[in-house]
């Protein structure tokens, strides 16, 4: 298929681009490089350095490349920043998606797979979380992603644009080649921050809260490997291509690991003692988030290959050893 990937220079988008190309699809990328990197872009893809909020540009890209489906990653995704600057999130995430959907309707592109998030759920009492529970986002980021989902729903009713919303839990790890991985500046996610200690970039890892109602007092999260996550996107694309109805799926491993367990696993992987210091809770962190992904397994036929969190950390470690200073914006890597 001719697929447009928005945000194809980002962490998750770049892995999706590579998987699509490896499977014989033709890939066009739109990325404004606000958080993505040229170095992450696969040179086999056609790249437009532009913004999804530019209707005319998006329209011409859709038409000139005979785009048949869109996979939409371009969005801001930092919870903390979304609380300080919510309108930045509404502008890029909600308005950007509105422009993209408008252009798709105009260009007769009627299939979209898009990245949503477990943040749409907010704090929930019952674990694992299924897609049926009432969404109660507790931060602006999650609220914008839920608004994007609702926009897709109404666009489907009005314009017959079919969508699959994929609600990610904690995405982690790197491509098995070690050539692309998670590179953020500033970094806020747990695994890359832990790995900065053995890389000599940070003296210790801070544990945000040790008095949660969990067995060791630290937050529990569901970590899913990036390549498993991406395989669900390809399945979702095939699902839409077969003419199925719009749908929403959780993507997680179904397993919960505490922050302390993650630090311990990283010690085992890296052979470094990784000092940890107890710190205050981070605002807005729910104690536990664990996905039920049974629906994706059943309906999409999704298969996960990474079942041990040490393997997820090991793949991230390989990438960070290859790119100690992270990605830069100067050239194609491969
Ligand atoms: N966390 C931590 N120290 C850090 C960064 C994160 O203890 O330096 C915790 C965070 O409070 C959360 C978990 O690690 O419980 C995962 O955080 P991350 O930001 O990676 O993902 P999130 O769950 O916010 O999507």
Coordinates of C-alpha atoms and ligand atoms in Angstrom, one line a residue:
X1 CA 0.0 0.0 0.0
X2 CA 1.0 3.6 -0.3
X3 CA 1.0 4.7 3.3
X4 CA 1.5 8.2 4.8
X5 CA 3.2 8.2 8.2
X6 CA 2.9 11.4 10.1
X7 CA 5.6 11.8 12.8
X8 CA 7.8 9.3 11.0
X9 CA 11.0 10.8 12.4
X10 CA 9.9 10.2 16.0
X11 CA 10.6 7.2 18.3
X12 CA 7.5 5.2 17.5
X13 CA 6.9 6.5 13.9
X14 CA 10.4 5.7 12.8
X15 CA 10.0 2.1 13.9
X16 CA 6.7 1.9 12.0
X17 CA 8.2 3.3 8.9
X18 CA 10.9 0.7 8.9
X19 CA 8.5 -2.2 9.5
X20 CA 6.2 -1.0 6.7
X21 CA 9.2 -0.7 4.2
X22 CA 10.5 -4.1 5.2
X23 CA 7.1 -5.5 4.4
X24 CA 7.0 -4.0 0.9
X25 CA 4.8 -0.9 1.5
X26 CA 5.6 2.4 0.0
X27 CA 6.1 5.0 2.7
X28 CA 5.7 8.8 2.7
X29 CA 6.6 10.7 5.9
X30 CA 5.4 14.1 7.1
X31 CA 7.4 15.4 10.1
X32 CA 8.1 18.9 11.3
X33 CA 11.1 17.7 13.3
X34 CA 9.9 19.5 16.4
X35 CA 10.7 16.3 18.4
X36 CA 11.8 13.9 15.7
X37 CA 15.2 13.5 14.1
X38 CA 16.5 13.3 10.6
X39 CA 18.8 10.6 11.7
X40 CA 15.8 8.4 12.5
X41 CA 14.4 8.6 9.1
X42 CA 14.7 5.6 6.8
X43 CA 16.2 6.7 3.5
X44 CA 13.9 4.4 1.6
X45 CA 10.9 6.6 2.5
X46 CA 9.9 9.9 0.9
X47 CA 10.2 12.6 3.5
X48 CA 8.4 16.0 3.7
X49 CA 9.6 18.4 6.4
X50 CA 6.3 20.0 7.0
X51 CA 3.5 20.3 9.5
X52 CA 0.2 18.5 9.6
X53 CA -1.6 21.8 10.3
X54 CA -0.9 23.0 6.8
X55 CA -4.0 21.8 4.9
X56 CA -2.8 22.6 1.3
X57 CA 0.5 20.9 1.8
X58 CA -1.1 17.8 3.4
X59 CA -3.6 17.6 0.6
X60 CA -1.0 17.8 -2.2
X61 CA 1.1 15.2 -0.4
X62 CA -1.9 12.8 -0.1
X63 CA -2.8 13.3 -3.8
X64 CA 0.7 13.3 -5.3
X65 CA 1.8 10.1 -3.6
X66 CA -1.5 8.3 -4.2
X67 CA -1.9 7.7 -0.5
X68 CA -4.3 4.9 0.4
X69 CA -4.0 5.0 4.2
X70 CA -2.5 7.1 7.0
X71 CA -0.7 6.1 10.2
X72 CA -0.8 9.1 12.4
X73 CA 1.9 9.6 15.1
X74 CA 2.5 13.4 14.8
X75 CA 1.6 14.7 18.3
X76 CA 3.1 16.1 21.5
X77 CA 3.2 13.5 24.2
X78 CA 4.7 14.9 27.4
X79 CA 2.2 14.7 30.3
X80 CA 4.0 17.3 32.4
X81 CA 4.3 19.8 29.6
X82 CA 0.6 19.4 28.7
X83 CA -0.3 20.5 32.2
X84 CA 1.7 23.7 31.9
X85 CA 0.9 24.4 28.2
X86 CA -2.4 22.7 27.4
X87 CA -3.2 24.9 24.4
X88 CA 0.1 23.8 22.7
X89 CA -1.4 20.2 22.9
X90 CA -4.8 21.2 21.7
X91 CA -3.2 23.1 18.7
X92 CA -0.9 20.3 17.5
X93 CA -2.8 17.2 18.6
X94 CA -6.5 18.2 18.2
X95 CA -6.3 20.9 15.6
X96 CA -3.5 19.1 13.7
X97 CA -5.7 16.0 13.5
X98 CA -8.7 18.1 12.4
X99 CA -6.7 19.4 9.5
X100 CA -5.4 16.0 8.6
X101 CA -8.9 14.5 8.6
X102 CA -10.2 17.4 6.5
X103 CA -7.4 16.8 3.9
X104 CA -8.1 13.0 4.0
X105 CA -11.8 13.6 3.3
X106 CA -11.0 16.0 0.5
X107 CA -8.4 13.6 -1.1
X108 CA -10.7 10.5 -0.6
X109 CA -8.3 8.8 1.7
X110 CA -10.5 6.8 4.1
X111 CA -8.3 4.7 6.4
X112 CA -6.3 5.9 9.4
X113 CA -4.5 4.1 12.2
X114 CA -3.5 6.4 15.0
X115 CA -1.6 6.4 18.3
X116 CA -3.8 7.0 21.3
X117 CA -2.7 6.3 24.9
X118 CA -3.5 4.7 28.2
X119 CA -3.6 8.3 29.5
X120 CA -7.2 8.4 28.2
X121 CA -8.2 6.2 31.1
X122 CA -6.8 8.3 34.0
X123 CA -6.8 6.5 37.3
X124 CA -8.8 3.3 37.3
X125 CA -9.6 0.9 40.1
X126 CA -9.9 -2.3 38.2
X127 CA -6.8 -3.9 36.6
X128 CA -6.3 -5.0 33.9
X129 CA -8.0 -2.1 32.0
X130 CA -10.2 -3.1 29.1
X131 CA -11.4 -0.8 26.3
X132 CA -14.9 -0.8 27.8
X133 CA -14.2 1.3 30.9
X134 CA -15.3 4.9 31.0
X135 CA -12.4 7.2 30.0
X136 CA -11.5 9.8 32.7
X137 CA -8.2 11.4 31.6
X138 CA -6.4 13.1 34.4
X139 CA -4.1 15.3 32.3
X140 CA -4.4 17.6 29.3
X141 CA -2.4 15.2 27.1
X142 CA -4.8 12.3 27.7
X143 CA -7.7 14.7 27.1
X144 CA -6.4 15.8 23.7
X145 CA -5.9 12.1 22.6
X146 CA -9.5 11.3 23.7
X147 CA -10.7 14.4 21.7
X148 CA -8.8 13.0 18.7
X149 CA -10.5 9.6 19.1
X150 CA -13.9 11.3 19.3
X151 CA -13.1 13.4 16.2
X152 CA -12.3 10.2 14.3
X153 CA -15.6 8.7 15.5
X154 CA -17.7 11.6 14.1
X155 CA -15.6 11.8 10.9
X156 CA -16.3 8.1 10.3
X157 CA -20.1 8.8 10.7
X158 CA -20.0 11.9 8.4
X159 CA -17.3 11.0 5.9
X160 CA -16.9 7.3 6.2
X161 CA -13.2 7.7 7.3
X162 CA -12.5 4.3 9.0
X163 CA -10.0 4.4 11.9
X164 CA -8.3 2.2 14.4
X165 CA -7.3 3.9 17.6
X166 CA -4.4 2.1 19.4
X167 CA -4.1 3.0 23.1
X168 CA -0.5 2.4 24.1
X169 CA 0.6 1.6 27.6
X170 CA 4.4 2.1 28.3
X171 CA 6.3 1.7 25.0
X172 CA 9.9 0.8 25.5
X173 CA 13.0 -0.8 23.9
X174 CA 14.5 -0.4 20.4
X175 CA 14.7 -2.0 17.0
X176 CA 16.7 -5.3 17.1
X177 CA 19.3 -3.7 14.7
X178 CA 20.2 -1.2 17.3
X179 CA 19.9 1.5 14.6
X180 CA 16.8 3.3 15.8
X181 CA 15.5 3.7 19.3
X182 CA 14.2 6.1 21.9
X183 CA 15.9 9.5 21.8
X184 CA 14.2 12.4 23.5
X185 CA 15.5 15.8 24.5
X186 CA 14.8 16.3 27.3
X187 CA 14.3 12.7 28.3
X188 CA 11.5 12.0 30.7
X189 CA 10.8 8.3 30.4
X190 CA 11.9 5.7 32.9
X191 CA 14.0 3.2 30.9
X192 CA 16.2 5.7 29.0
X193 CA 16.7 7.7 32.2
X194 CA 17.8 4.6 34.1
X195 CA 20.2 3.8 31.3
X196 CA 21.8 7.2 31.5
X197 CA 23.4 6.1 34.8
X198 CA 25.5 3.2 33.3
X199 CA 26.2 5.5 30.4
X200 CA 27.8 7.9 32.8
X201 CA 25.4 10.8 32.1
X202 CA 23.6 10.7 35.4
X203 CA 24.7 9.7 38.9
X204 CA 21.5 8.0 40.1
X205 CA 17.9 7.4 39.1
X206 CA 15.2 9.1 41.1
X207 CA 12.3 6.9 42.2
X208 CA 9.2 9.1 42.0
X209 CA 7.2 8.0 45.1
X210 CA 7.7 5.0 47.4
X211 CA 4.4 5.2 49.3
X212 CA 2.0 4.0 46.6
X213 CA -0.5 1.3 47.4
X214 CA 1.6 -1.4 45.6
X215 CA 3.7 -4.3 47.0
X216 CA 7.0 -2.3 47.1
X217 CA 5.4 1.2 47.2
X218 CA 6.5 2.2 43.7
X219 CA 4.3 2.7 40.6
X220 CA 3.5 -0.3 38.5
X221 CA 3.4 0.0 34.7
X222 CA 2.9 -2.2 31.7
X223 CA 5.9 -2.1 29.4
X224 CA 5.4 -3.1 25.8
X225 CA 8.3 -3.5 23.3
X226 CA 8.3 -1.1 20.4
X227 CA 8.5 -3.9 17.8
X228 CA 5.5 -5.7 19.3
X229 CA 3.6 -2.4 19.4
X230 CA 4.4 -1.7 15.7
X231 CA 3.3 -5.2 14.6
X232 CA -0.2 -4.2 15.9
X233 CA -0.1 -1.2 13.7
X234 CA 0.5 -3.3 10.6
X235 CA -2.3 -5.7 11.7
X236 CA -4.6 -2.7 12.2
X237 CA -3.8 -1.5 8.7
X238 CA -4.6 -4.9 7.2
X239 CA -7.8 -4.9 9.3
X240 CA -8.9 -1.7 7.8
X241 CA -7.8 -2.7 4.3
X242 CA -10.2 -5.7 4.6
X243 CA -13.1 -3.3 5.0
X244 CA -13.7 -3.8 8.7
X245 CA -15.4 -1.2 10.9
X246 CA -13.6 1.4 13.0
X247 CA -12.3 0.1 16.3
X248 CA -10.2 0.8 19.4
X249 CA -7.6 -1.4 21.0
X250 CA -5.3 -1.4 24.1
X251 CA -1.7 -2.4 23.4
X252 CA 0.2 -3.6 26.4
X253 CA 1.9 -6.8 27.7
X254 CA -0.7 -7.5 30.5
X255 CA 2.2 -7.6 32.9
X256 CA 2.9 -5.0 35.6
X257 CA 6.4 -4.1 36.8
X258 CA 7.2 -1.6 39.6
X259 CA 9.8 1.1 39.2
X260 CA 12.1 -0.7 41.6
X261 CA 11.7 -3.9 39.6
X262 CA 12.7 -2.0 36.4
X263 CA 15.8 -0.6 38.1
X264 CA 16.7 -4.1 39.3
X265 CA 16.2 -5.5 35.8
X266 CA 18.4 -2.8 34.3
X267 CA 21.1 -3.6 36.8
X268 CA 21.0 -7.2 35.6
X269 CA 21.1 -6.2 31.9
X270 CA 23.9 -3.6 32.2
X271 CA 26.0 -5.1 35.0
X272 CA 26.1 -1.7 36.6
X273 CA 24.9 -1.1 40.2
X274 CA 22.7 1.9 39.1
X275 CA 22.2 3.8 42.4
X276 CA 18.6 4.8 43.1
X277 CA 17.4 7.7 45.3
X278 CA 13.9 8.0 46.7
X279 CA 12.1 11.2 45.5
X280 CA 8.7 12.9 45.7
X281 CA 5.8 11.5 43.8
X282 CA 5.4 13.0 40.3
X283 CA 2.1 14.9 39.9
X284 CA -0.6 12.9 38.0
X285 CA 1.0 9.5 38.2
X286 CA -1.6 6.7 38.8
X287 CA -0.3 3.9 41.1
X288 CA -1.0 1.2 38.6
X289 CA -1.6 0.9 34.9
X290 CA -1.9 -2.6 33.4
X291 CA -3.6 -3.3 30.0
X292 CA -5.9 -6.0 28.9
X293 CA -5.0 -6.4 25.3
X294 CA -7.2 -9.5 24.8
X295 CA -9.2 -7.6 22.2
X296 CA -6.2 -6.8 20.0
X297 CA -5.1 -10.5 20.3
X298 CA -8.5 -11.8 19.4
X299 CA -9.7 -9.3 16.7
X300 CA -6.4 -8.3 15.1
X301 CA -4.6 -11.6 15.6
X302 CA -1.8 -9.6 17.4
X303 CA 1.2 -11.7 18.6
X304 CA 3.7 -10.3 21.2
X305 CA 7.3 -11.7 21.0
X306 CA 8.9 -9.9 23.9
X307 CA 7.6 -11.3 27.2
X308 CA 10.6 -10.6 29.5
X309 CA 11.2 -7.0 30.5
X310 CA 15.0 -7.7 30.6
X311 CA 14.9 -8.3 26.8
X312 CA 13.1 -5.0 26.4
X313 CA 15.7 -3.2 28.4
X314 CA 18.5 -5.0 26.7
X315 CA 17.3 -3.8 23.3
X316 CA 17.2 -0.2 24.6
X317 CA 20.7 -0.7 26.1
X318 CA 22.1 -1.8 22.7
X319 CA 20.7 1.3 21.0
X320 CA 22.0 3.7 23.7
X321 CA 25.5 2.2 23.5
X322 CA 25.4 2.8 19.7
X323 CA 24.1 6.4 20.1
X324 CA 25.5 7.6 23.4
X325 CA 24.6 11.2 22.6
X326 CA 21.2 10.3 21.2
X327 CA 20.1 11.2 17.7
X328 CA 21.1 14.4 15.9
X329 CA 19.4 16.3 13.2
X330 CA 22.1 16.3 10.6
X331 CA 21.9 13.3 8.4
X332 CA 20.2 10.0 7.5
X333 CA 21.6 7.2 9.5
X334 CA 20.8 4.3 7.1
Ligands
LIG1 N1 9.7 7.3 37.0 C1 10.6 7.4 38.0 N2 11.7 8.1 37.8 C2 12.0 8.7 36.7 C3 11.1 8.7 35.6 C4 9.9 7.9 35.8 O1 10.3 6.9 39.1 O2 13.1 9.4 36.6 C5 8.4 6.6 37.1 C6 7.1 7.3 36.9 O3 6.7 8.0 38.1 C7 6.2 6.2 36.5 C8 7.1 5.2 35.8 O4 8.4 5.5 36.2 O5 5.6 5.6 37.6 C9 7.0 5.3 34.3 O6 7.2 6.6 33.9 P1 7.4 7.1 32.4 O7 7.6 8.6 32.4 O8 8.4 6.3 31.7 O9 6.0 6.7 31.7 P2 4.5 7.1 32.0 O10 4.0 6.0 32.9 O11 4.4 8.4 32.7 O12 3.8 7.1 30.7

